[in-house]
CSV table of C-alpha atoms in Angstrom, one decimal:
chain,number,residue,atom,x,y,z
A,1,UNK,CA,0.0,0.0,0.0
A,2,UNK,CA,1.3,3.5,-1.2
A,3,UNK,CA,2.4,5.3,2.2
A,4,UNK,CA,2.7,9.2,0.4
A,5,UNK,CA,6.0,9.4,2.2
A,6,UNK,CA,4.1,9.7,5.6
A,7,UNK,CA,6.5,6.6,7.3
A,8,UNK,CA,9.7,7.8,5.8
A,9,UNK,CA,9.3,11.1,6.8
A,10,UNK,CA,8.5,10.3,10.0
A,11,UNK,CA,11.7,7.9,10.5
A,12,UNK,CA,13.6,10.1,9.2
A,13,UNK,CA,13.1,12.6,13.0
A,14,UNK,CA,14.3,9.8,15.5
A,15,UNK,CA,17.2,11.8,16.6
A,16,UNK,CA,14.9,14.4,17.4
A,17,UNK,CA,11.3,12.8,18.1
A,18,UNK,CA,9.8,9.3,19.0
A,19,UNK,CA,8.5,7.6,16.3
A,20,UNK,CA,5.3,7.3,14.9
A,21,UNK,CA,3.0,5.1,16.6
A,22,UNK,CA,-0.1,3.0,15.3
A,23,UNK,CA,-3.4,5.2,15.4
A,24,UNK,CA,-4.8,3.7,17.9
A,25,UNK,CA,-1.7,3.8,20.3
A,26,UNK,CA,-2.0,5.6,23.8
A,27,UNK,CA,2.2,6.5,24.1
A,28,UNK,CA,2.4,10.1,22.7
A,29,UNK,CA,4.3,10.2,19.3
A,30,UNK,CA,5.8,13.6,20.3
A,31,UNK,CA,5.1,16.8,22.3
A,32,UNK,CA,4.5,18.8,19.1
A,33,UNK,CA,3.8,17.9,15.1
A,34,UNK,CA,7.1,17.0,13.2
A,35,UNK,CA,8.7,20.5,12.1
A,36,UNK,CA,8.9,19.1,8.7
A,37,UNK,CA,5.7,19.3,8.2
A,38,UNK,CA,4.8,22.7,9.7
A,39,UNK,CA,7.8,23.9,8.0
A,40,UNK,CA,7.2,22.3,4.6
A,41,UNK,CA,3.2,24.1,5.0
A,42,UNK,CA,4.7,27.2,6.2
A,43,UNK,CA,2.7,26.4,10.2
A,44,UNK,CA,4.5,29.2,11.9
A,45,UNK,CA,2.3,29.3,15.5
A,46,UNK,CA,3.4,26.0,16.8
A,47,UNK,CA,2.9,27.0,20.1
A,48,UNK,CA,-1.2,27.5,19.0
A,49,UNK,CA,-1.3,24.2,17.8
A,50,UNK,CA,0.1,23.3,21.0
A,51,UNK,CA,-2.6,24.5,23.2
A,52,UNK,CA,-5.4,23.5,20.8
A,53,UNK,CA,-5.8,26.4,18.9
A,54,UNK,CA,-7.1,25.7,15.3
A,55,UNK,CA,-3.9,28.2,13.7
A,56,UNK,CA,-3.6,29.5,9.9
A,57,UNK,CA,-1.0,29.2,7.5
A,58,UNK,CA,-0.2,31.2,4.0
A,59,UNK,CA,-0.8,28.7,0.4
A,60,UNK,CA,0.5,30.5,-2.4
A,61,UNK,CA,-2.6,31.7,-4.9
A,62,UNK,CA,-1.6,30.7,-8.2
A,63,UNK,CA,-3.4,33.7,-10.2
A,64,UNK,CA,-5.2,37.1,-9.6
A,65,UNK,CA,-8.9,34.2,-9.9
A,66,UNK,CA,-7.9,32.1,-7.0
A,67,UNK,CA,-8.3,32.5,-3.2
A,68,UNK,CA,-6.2,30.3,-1.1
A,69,UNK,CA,-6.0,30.3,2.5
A,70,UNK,CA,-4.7,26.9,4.8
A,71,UNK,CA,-5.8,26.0,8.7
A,72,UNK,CA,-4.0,23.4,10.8
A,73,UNK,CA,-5.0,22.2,14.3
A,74,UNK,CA,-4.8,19.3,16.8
A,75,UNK,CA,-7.5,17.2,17.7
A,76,UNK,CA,-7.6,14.5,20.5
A,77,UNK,CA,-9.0,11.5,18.4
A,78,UNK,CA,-6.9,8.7,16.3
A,79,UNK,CA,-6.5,9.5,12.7
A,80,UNK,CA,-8.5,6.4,11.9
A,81,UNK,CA,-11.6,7.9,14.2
A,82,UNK,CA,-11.0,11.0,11.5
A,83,UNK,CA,-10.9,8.9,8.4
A,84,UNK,CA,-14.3,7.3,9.5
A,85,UNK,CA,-16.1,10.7,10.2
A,86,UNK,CA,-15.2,11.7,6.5
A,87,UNK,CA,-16.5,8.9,5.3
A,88,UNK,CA,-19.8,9.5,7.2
A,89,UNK,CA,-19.6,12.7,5.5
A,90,UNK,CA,-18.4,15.0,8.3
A,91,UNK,CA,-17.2,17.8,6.5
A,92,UNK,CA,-20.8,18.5,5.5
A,93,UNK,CA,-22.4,17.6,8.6
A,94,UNK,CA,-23.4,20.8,10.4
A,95,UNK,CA,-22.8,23.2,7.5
A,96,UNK,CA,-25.9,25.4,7.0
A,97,UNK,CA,-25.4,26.6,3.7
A,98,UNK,CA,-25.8,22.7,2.8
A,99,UNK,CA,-29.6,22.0,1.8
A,100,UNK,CA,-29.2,18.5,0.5
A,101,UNK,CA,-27.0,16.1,-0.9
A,102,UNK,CA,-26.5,12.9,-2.1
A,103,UNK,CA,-23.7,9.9,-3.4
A,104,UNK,CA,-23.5,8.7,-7.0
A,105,UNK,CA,-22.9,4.9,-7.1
A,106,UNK,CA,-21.2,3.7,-9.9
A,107,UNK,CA,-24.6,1.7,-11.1
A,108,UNK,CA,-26.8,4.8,-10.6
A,109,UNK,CA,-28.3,6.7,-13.6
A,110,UNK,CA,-29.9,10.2,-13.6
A,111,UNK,CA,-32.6,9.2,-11.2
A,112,UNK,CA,-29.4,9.8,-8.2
A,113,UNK,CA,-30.2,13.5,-9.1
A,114,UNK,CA,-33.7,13.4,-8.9
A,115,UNK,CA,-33.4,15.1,-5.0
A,116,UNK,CA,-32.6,18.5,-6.9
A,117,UNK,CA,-35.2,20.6,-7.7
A,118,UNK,CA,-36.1,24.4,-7.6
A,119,UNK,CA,-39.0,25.2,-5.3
A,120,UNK,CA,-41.4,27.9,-5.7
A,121,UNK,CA,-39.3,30.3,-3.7
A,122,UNK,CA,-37.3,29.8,-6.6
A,123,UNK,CA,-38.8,31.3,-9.0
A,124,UNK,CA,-36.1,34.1,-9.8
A,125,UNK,CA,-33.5,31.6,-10.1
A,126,UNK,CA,-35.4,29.8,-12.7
A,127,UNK,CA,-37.1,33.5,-14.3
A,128,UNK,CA,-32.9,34.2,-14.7
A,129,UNK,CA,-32.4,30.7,-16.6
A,130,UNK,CA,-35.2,31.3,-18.5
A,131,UNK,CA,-33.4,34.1,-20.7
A,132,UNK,CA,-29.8,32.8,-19.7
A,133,UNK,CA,-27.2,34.3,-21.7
A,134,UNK,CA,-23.2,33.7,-21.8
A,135,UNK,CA,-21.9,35.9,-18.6
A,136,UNK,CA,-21.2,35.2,-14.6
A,137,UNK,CA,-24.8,35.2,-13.6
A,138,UNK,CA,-24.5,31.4,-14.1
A,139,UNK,CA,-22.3,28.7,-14.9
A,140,UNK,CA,-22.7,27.0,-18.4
A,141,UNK,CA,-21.6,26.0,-21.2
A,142,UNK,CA,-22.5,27.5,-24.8
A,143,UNK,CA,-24.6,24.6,-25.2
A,144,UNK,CA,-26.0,24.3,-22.2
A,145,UNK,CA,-27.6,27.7,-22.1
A,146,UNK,CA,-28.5,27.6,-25.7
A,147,UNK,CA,-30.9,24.2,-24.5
A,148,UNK,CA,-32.5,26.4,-21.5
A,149,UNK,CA,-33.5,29.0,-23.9
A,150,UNK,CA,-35.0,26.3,-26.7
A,151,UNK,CA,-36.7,25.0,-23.7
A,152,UNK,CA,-38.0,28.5,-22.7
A,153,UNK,CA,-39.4,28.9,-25.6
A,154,UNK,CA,-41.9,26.1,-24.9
A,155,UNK,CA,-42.7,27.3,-21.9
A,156,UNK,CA,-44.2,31.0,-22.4
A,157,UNK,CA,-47.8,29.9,-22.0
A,158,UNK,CA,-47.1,27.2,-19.5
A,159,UNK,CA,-48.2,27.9,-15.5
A,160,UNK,CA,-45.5,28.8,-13.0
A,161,UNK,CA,-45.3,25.3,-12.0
A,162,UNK,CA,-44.9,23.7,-14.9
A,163,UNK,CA,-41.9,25.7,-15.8
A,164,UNK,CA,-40.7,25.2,-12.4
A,165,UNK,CA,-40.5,21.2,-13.0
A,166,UNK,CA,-39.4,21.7,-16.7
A,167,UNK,CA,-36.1,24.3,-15.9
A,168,UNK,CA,-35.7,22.1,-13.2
A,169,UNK,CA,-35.9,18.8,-15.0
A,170,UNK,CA,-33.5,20.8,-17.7
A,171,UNK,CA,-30.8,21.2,-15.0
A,172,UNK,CA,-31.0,18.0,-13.5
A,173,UNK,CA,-30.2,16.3,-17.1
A,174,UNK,CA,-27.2,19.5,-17.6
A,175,UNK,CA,-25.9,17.8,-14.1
A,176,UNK,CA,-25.8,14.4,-15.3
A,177,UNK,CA,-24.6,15.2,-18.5
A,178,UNK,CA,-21.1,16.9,-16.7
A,179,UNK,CA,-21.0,14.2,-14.4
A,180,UNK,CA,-21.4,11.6,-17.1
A,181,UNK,CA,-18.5,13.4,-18.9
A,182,UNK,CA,-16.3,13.7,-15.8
A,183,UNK,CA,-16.9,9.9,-15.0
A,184,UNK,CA,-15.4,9.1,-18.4
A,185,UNK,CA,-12.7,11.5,-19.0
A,186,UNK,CA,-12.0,13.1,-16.1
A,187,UNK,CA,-10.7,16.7,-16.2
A,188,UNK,CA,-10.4,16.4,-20.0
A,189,UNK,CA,-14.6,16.2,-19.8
A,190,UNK,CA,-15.4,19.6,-18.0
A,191,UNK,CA,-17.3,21.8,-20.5
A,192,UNK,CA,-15.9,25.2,-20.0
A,193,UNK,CA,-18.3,28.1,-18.7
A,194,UNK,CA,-19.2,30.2,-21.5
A,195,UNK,CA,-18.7,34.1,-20.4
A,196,UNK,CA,-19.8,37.3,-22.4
A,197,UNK,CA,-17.3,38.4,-25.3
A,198,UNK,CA,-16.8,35.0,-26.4
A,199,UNK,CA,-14.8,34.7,-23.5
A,200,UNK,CA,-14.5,30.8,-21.4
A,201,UNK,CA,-13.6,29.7,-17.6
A,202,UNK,CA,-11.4,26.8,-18.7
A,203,UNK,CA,-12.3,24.8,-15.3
A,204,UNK,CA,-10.0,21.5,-15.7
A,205,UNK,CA,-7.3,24.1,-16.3
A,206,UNK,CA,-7.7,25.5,-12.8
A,207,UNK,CA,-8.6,22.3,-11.0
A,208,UNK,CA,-4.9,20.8,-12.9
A,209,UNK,CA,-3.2,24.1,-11.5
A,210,UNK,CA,-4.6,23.9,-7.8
A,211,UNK,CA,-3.4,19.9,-8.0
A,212,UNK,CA,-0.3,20.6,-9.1
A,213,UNK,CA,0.8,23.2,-6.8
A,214,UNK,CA,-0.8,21.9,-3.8
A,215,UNK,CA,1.9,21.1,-1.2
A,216,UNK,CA,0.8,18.7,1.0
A,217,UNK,CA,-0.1,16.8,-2.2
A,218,UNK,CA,3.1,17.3,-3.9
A,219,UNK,CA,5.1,16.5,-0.4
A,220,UNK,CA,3.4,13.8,0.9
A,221,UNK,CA,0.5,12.2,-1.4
A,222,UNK,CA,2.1,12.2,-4.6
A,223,UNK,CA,0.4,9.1,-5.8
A,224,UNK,CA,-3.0,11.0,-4.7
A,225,UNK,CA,-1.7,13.9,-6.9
A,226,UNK,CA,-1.5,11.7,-9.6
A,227,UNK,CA,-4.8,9.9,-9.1
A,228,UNK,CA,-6.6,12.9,-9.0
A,229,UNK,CA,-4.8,14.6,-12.1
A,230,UNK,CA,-5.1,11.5,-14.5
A,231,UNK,CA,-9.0,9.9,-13.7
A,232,UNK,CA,-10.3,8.1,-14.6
A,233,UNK,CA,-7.4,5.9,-14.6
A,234,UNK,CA,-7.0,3.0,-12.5
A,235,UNK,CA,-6.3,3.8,-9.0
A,236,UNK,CA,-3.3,3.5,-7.2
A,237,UNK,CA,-3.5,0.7,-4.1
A,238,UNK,CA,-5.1,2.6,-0.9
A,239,UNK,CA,-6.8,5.3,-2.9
A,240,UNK,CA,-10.6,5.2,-2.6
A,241,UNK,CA,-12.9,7.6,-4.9
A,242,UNK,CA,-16.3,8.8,-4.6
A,243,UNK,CA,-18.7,11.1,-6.8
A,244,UNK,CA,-21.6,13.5,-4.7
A,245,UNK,CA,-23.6,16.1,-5.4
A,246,UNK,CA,-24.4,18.8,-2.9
A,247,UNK,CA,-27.0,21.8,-3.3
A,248,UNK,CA,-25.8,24.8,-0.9
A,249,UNK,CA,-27.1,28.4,-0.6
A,250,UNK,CA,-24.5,30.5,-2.3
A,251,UNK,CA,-24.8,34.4,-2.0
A,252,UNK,CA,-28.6,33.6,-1.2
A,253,UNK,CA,-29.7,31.5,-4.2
A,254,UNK,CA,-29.9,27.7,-5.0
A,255,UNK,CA,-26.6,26.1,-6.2
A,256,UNK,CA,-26.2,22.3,-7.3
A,257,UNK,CA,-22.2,21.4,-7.1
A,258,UNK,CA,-20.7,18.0,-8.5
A,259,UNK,CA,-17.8,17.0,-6.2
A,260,UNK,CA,-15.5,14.6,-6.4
A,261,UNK,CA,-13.3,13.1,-2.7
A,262,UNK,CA,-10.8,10.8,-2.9
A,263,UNK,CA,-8.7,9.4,0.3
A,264,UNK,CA,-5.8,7.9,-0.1
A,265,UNK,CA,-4.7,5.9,3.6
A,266,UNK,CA,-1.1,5.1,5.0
A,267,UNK,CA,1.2,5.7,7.6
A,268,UNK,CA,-1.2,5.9,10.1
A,269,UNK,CA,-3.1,8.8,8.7
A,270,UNK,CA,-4.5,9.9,5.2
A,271,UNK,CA,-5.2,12.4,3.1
A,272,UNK,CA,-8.3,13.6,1.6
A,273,UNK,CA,-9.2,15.7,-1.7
A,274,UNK,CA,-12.3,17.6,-2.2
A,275,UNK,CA,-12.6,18.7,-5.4
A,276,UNK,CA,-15.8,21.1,-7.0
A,277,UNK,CA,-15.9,20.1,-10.4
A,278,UNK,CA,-19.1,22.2,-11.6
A,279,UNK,CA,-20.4,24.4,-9.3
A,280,UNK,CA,-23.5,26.5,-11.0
A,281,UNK,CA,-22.6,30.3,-9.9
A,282,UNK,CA,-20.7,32.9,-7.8
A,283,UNK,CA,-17.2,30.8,-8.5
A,284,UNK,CA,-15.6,28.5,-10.9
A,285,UNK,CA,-14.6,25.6,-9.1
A,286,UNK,CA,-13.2,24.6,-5.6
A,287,UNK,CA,-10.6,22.2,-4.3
A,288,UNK,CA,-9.6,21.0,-0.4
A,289,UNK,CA,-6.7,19.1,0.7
A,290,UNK,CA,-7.0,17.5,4.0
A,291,UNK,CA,-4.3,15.7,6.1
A,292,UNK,CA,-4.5,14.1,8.6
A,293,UNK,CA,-1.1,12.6,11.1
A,294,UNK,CA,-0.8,10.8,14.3
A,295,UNK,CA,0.4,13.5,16.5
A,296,UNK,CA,0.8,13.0,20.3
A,297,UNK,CA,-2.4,11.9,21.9
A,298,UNK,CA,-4.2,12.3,18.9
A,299,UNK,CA,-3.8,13.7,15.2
A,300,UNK,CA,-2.4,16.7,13.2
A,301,UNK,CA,-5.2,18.1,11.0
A,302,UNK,CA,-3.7,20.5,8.1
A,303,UNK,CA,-6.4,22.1,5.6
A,304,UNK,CA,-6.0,23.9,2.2
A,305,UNK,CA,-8.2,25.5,0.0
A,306,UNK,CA,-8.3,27.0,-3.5
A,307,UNK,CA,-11.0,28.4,-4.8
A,308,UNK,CA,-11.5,30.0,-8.2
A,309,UNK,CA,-13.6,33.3,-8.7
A,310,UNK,CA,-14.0,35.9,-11.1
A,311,UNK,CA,-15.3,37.9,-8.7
A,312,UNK,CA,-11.9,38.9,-7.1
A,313,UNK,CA,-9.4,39.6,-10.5
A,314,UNK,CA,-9.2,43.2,-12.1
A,315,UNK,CA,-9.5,46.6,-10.4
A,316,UNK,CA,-8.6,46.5,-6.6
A,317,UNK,CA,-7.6,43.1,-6.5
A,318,UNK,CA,-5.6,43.5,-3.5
A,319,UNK,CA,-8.1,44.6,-1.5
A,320,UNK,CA,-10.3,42.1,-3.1
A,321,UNK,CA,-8.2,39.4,-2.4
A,322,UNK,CA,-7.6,40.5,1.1
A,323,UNK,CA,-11.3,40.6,1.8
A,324,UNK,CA,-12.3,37.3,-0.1
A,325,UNK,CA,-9.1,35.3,1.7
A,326,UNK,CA,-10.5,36.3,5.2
A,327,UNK,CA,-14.5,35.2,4.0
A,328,UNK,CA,-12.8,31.9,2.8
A,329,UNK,CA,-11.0,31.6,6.4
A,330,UNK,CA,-14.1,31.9,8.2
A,331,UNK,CA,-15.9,29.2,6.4
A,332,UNK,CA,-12.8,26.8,6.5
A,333,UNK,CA,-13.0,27.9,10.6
A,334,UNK,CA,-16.0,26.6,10.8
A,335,UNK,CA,-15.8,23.7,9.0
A,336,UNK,CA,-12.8,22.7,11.0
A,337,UNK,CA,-14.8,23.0,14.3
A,338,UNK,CA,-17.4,21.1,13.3
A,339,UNK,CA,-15.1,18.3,12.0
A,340,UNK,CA,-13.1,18.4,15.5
A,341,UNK,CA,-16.6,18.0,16.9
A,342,UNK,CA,-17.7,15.3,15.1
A,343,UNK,CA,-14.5,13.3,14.9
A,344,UNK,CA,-14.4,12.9,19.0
């Protein structure tokens, strides 16, 4: 079983810290996380992690589009107790942005969407796809939009909720289409979003730069790296994969998002990969790294996330930036406490 360099790393401190023990061992590993790690992340308050603080560290954003931001923290439970609470879907237990979600098995058909559907407080959202046009209001391809407004066009004498079931039915089979895609060719089958000007939001470009560049995959999960960058191909030994959808209130309106988590398991620990492959407004696509180490009584938790929006390039991007890298540490915050939560 691939270890993503967890062991050898670890071996590699005895002069300076015990080794690492199994997860479910009581002997402390160490009285702090091995400073190759914090180090290689850029972890500077040690001393935070220390006394159970969850601490933030800088991830280097990529292009004036992307918002990174990384959180690391301590939490008294085995990194096998973590690895199960992610796969009871911990990190979206708890978040209230989350209205509904669901797992695609790999014998369902579009009926695994059939949970998605616009409700009659809706109605905006589906007035706006109604008369969709290329631009940031939504997420689509050229296609895509072009079949919402043929269907419009069939609607005009319809009653409100018939065109409530027929722009939802429309999305559902826009969702299962991009998943189809992704399920067969990976990052080489995300439609780009179509944007005013004949300009495009190449998605599987960004997804392929956040994979790349990500450091705790690069240091220490490079067969995850891999895995994540080439699928569908076959999948390394240890590394598990699983397809969801999730719709979340995003700026106030309805949002269906495909994601994609894969966990790759070894040296006591694992790490995870959350990626947003089609996410239907306000940004372009998302991805989370999650690691998690046996570290003293319990495990080292280290979280980064890239996300992709068009919202914060251009004039002011600084301050942009600034503003949009402290909103994205809030909600990674949160989603850390309610995971340390959870996982205990």
């Amino acid at each position: 079983m691939p270890d993503f360099r967890i062991s050898l790393l670890l071996s590699r401190l005895t002069a300076l810290f015990l080794l690492a023990v199994p997860a479910f061992a009581t002997e402390a590993a160490a009285s702090r996380p091995p400073p190759s790690v914090t180090a290689t992340l850029g972890i500077e308050d040690t001393a935070g992690l220390e006394r159970g603080e969850i601490v933030a560290y800088d991830v280097r954003e990529p292009n004036d589009k992307t918002l990174a931001a990384g959180l690391a923290m301590h939490v008294e439970a085995a990194p096998e107790r973590l690895i199960a609470a992610v796969r009871e879907g911990a990190l979206l237990a708890g978040d209230p942005e989350v209205i509904a979600s669901g797992t695609i098995l790999p014998d369902n058909g579009p009926e695994a969407l059939e949970r998605f559907e616009f409700r009659p407080s809706d109605s905006e959202e589906v007035e706006a796809l109604r008369e969709v046009e290329p631009g940031s209001e939504f997420n689509l391809s050229e296609a895509e939009i072009e079949g919402f407004r043929t269907l419009a066009q069939t609607l005009e004498n319809e009653p409100e909720a018939a065109k409530l079931r027929a722009i939802s039915r429309r999305y559902r089979e826009v969702l299962w289409q991009r998943l189809a895609s992704y399920r067969k060719d990976g990052l080489g089958g995300i439609a780009p979003y179509a944007r005013s000007s004949g300009q495009a939001v190449d998605v599987a470009a960004e997804l392929r730069l956040f994979t790349e560049q990500n450091a705790v995959l690069r240091h220490y999960s490079p067969e995850l790296q891999m895995a994540l960058l080439t699928f569908p191909s076959v999948l390394p030994a240890g590394v598990t994969s699983t397809l969801q959808w999730v719709e979340r209130k995003v700026e106030g309106r309805p949002t269906p998002i495909l994601v994609h988590q894969m966990i790759q398991r070894g040296g006591g620990g694992a790490v995870v990969a959350v990626r947003d492959f089609y996410v239907g407004h306000s940004f372009n696509s998302s991805q989370m790294v999650l690691g998690m180490l046996p570290d003293r009584n319990g495990s080292l938790v280290f979280y980064s996330h890239y996300t992709s929006t068009d919202q914060v390039a251009g004039v002011g991007k600084g301050l942009k930036h600034a503003i949009g890298r402290e909103r994205l540490r809030a909600v990674m915050f949160g989603r850390m406490e309610r995971f340390r939560a959870l996982a205990r």
